[in-house]
């Protein structure tokens, strides 16, 4: 996540890949580094999977979204992210 943030802070589109069950964690980590809108693509590959067929299937399912995230110019919000204020309870 932090490498993705560093690249986007330099104005270049980047994308983090995250297991679909950890998307909230990925966005939380990005927000903690003042990048609440960093691009994250969910993957359906099970954690710690070593089955090459499952990995290939999961990557193939996400490849178009990965390509789009890397080739679409950054939005104004992505170029100049605004920190999210902590929620008060």
CSV table of C-alpha atoms in Angstrom, one decimal:
chain,number,residue,atom,x,y,z
A,1,UNK,CA,0.0,0.0,0.0
A,2,UNK,CA,2.7,2.5,1.0
A,3,UNK,CA,4.6,2.0,-2.3
A,4,UNK,CA,1.3,2.8,-4.2
A,5,UNK,CA,0.8,5.9,-2.1
A,6,UNK,CA,4.4,7.1,-2.8
A,7,UNK,CA,4.0,6.6,-6.5
A,8,UNK,CA,0.6,8.4,-6.6
A,9,UNK,CA,2.0,11.3,-4.5
A,10,UNK,CA,4.5,11.9,-7.4
A,11,UNK,CA,1.5,12.2,-9.8
A,12,UNK,CA,1.7,8.8,-11.5
A,13,UNK,CA,-1.3,6.5,-11.4
A,14,UNK,CA,-0.7,3.4,-9.3
A,15,UNK,CA,-2.8,0.6,-7.9
A,16,UNK,CA,-2.7,-1.6,-4.8
A,17,UNK,CA,-4.0,-5.1,-5.1
A,18,UNK,CA,-5.8,-6.4,-2.0
A,19,UNK,CA,-7.8,-9.5,-1.1
A,20,UNK,CA,-11.4,-8.6,-1.4
A,21,UNK,CA,-11.9,-9.3,2.3
A,22,UNK,CA,-9.3,-6.7,3.2
A,23,UNK,CA,-10.5,-3.7,1.1
A,24,UNK,CA,-11.5,-1.7,4.2
A,25,UNK,CA,-8.1,-2.3,5.7
A,26,UNK,CA,-6.4,-1.1,2.5
A,27,UNK,CA,-8.5,2.1,2.5
A,28,UNK,CA,-7.9,2.6,6.2
A,29,UNK,CA,-4.1,2.3,5.7
A,30,UNK,CA,-4.2,4.7,2.8
A,31,UNK,CA,-6.3,7.2,4.8
A,32,UNK,CA,-3.8,7.0,7.6
A,33,UNK,CA,-1.2,8.3,5.1
A,34,UNK,CA,-3.4,11.1,3.9
A,35,UNK,CA,-4.3,9.3,0.7
A,36,UNK,CA,-8.0,8.4,1.2
A,37,UNK,CA,-8.6,7.9,-2.5
A,38,UNK,CA,-5.7,5.7,-3.5
A,39,UNK,CA,-6.7,3.2,-6.2
A,40,UNK,CA,-7.2,-0.4,-4.8
A,41,UNK,CA,-8.3,-3.3,-6.9
A,42,UNK,CA,-9.9,-6.3,-5.1
A,43,UNK,CA,-8.7,-9.8,-5.8
A,44,UNK,CA,-10.6,-13.0,-5.2
A,45,UNK,CA,-7.5,-15.1,-4.7
A,46,UNK,CA,-7.6,-16.7,-1.2
A,47,UNK,CA,-4.9,-15.5,1.2
A,48,UNK,CA,-1.7,-17.5,1.1
A,49,UNK,CA,-2.9,-19.3,-2.0
A,50,UNK,CA,-0.2,-21.3,-3.8
A,51,UNK,CA,-2.4,-22.9,-6.4
A,52,UNK,CA,-1.3,-21.4,-9.7
A,53,UNK,CA,-4.7,-22.0,-11.3
A,54,UNK,CA,-6.5,-20.1,-8.6
A,55,UNK,CA,-4.0,-17.3,-8.8
A,56,UNK,CA,-4.2,-17.1,-12.6
A,57,UNK,CA,-8.0,-17.1,-12.4
A,58,UNK,CA,-8.1,-14.3,-9.8
A,59,UNK,CA,-5.6,-12.2,-11.7
A,60,UNK,CA,-7.4,-12.7,-15.0
A,61,UNK,CA,-10.7,-11.6,-13.3
A,62,UNK,CA,-9.1,-8.4,-12.2
A,63,UNK,CA,-6.7,-7.6,-15.1
A,64,UNK,CA,-9.0,-5.1,-16.9
A,65,UNK,CA,-9.5,-3.2,-13.7
A,66,UNK,CA,-5.8,-3.2,-13.0
A,67,UNK,CA,-5.0,-1.9,-16.5
A,68,UNK,CA,-7.7,0.8,-16.2
A,69,UNK,CA,-6.3,1.9,-12.9
A,70,UNK,CA,-2.8,2.2,-14.3
A,71,UNK,CA,-3.8,4.0,-17.5
A,72,UNK,CA,-6.5,6.4,-16.4
A,73,UNK,CA,-5.0,9.8,-15.4
A,74,UNK,CA,-5.3,10.8,-11.8
A,75,UNK,CA,-8.4,12.8,-10.9
A,76,UNK,CA,-8.0,16.2,-9.2
A,77,UNK,CA,-9.1,14.6,-5.9
A,78,UNK,CA,-6.3,11.9,-6.3
A,79,UNK,CA,-3.7,14.6,-7.2
A,80,UNK,CA,-4.6,16.7,-4.1
A,81,UNK,CA,-6.3,14.4,-1.6
A,82,UNK,CA,-7.9,15.9,1.4
A,83,UNK,CA,-7.4,14.1,4.7
A,84,UNK,CA,-10.6,12.6,6.1
A,85,UNK,CA,-11.5,14.0,9.4
A,86,UNK,CA,-11.7,11.4,12.2
A,87,UNK,CA,-15.2,10.5,13.1
A,88,UNK,CA,-16.3,11.7,16.6
A,89,UNK,CA,-18.6,9.5,18.5
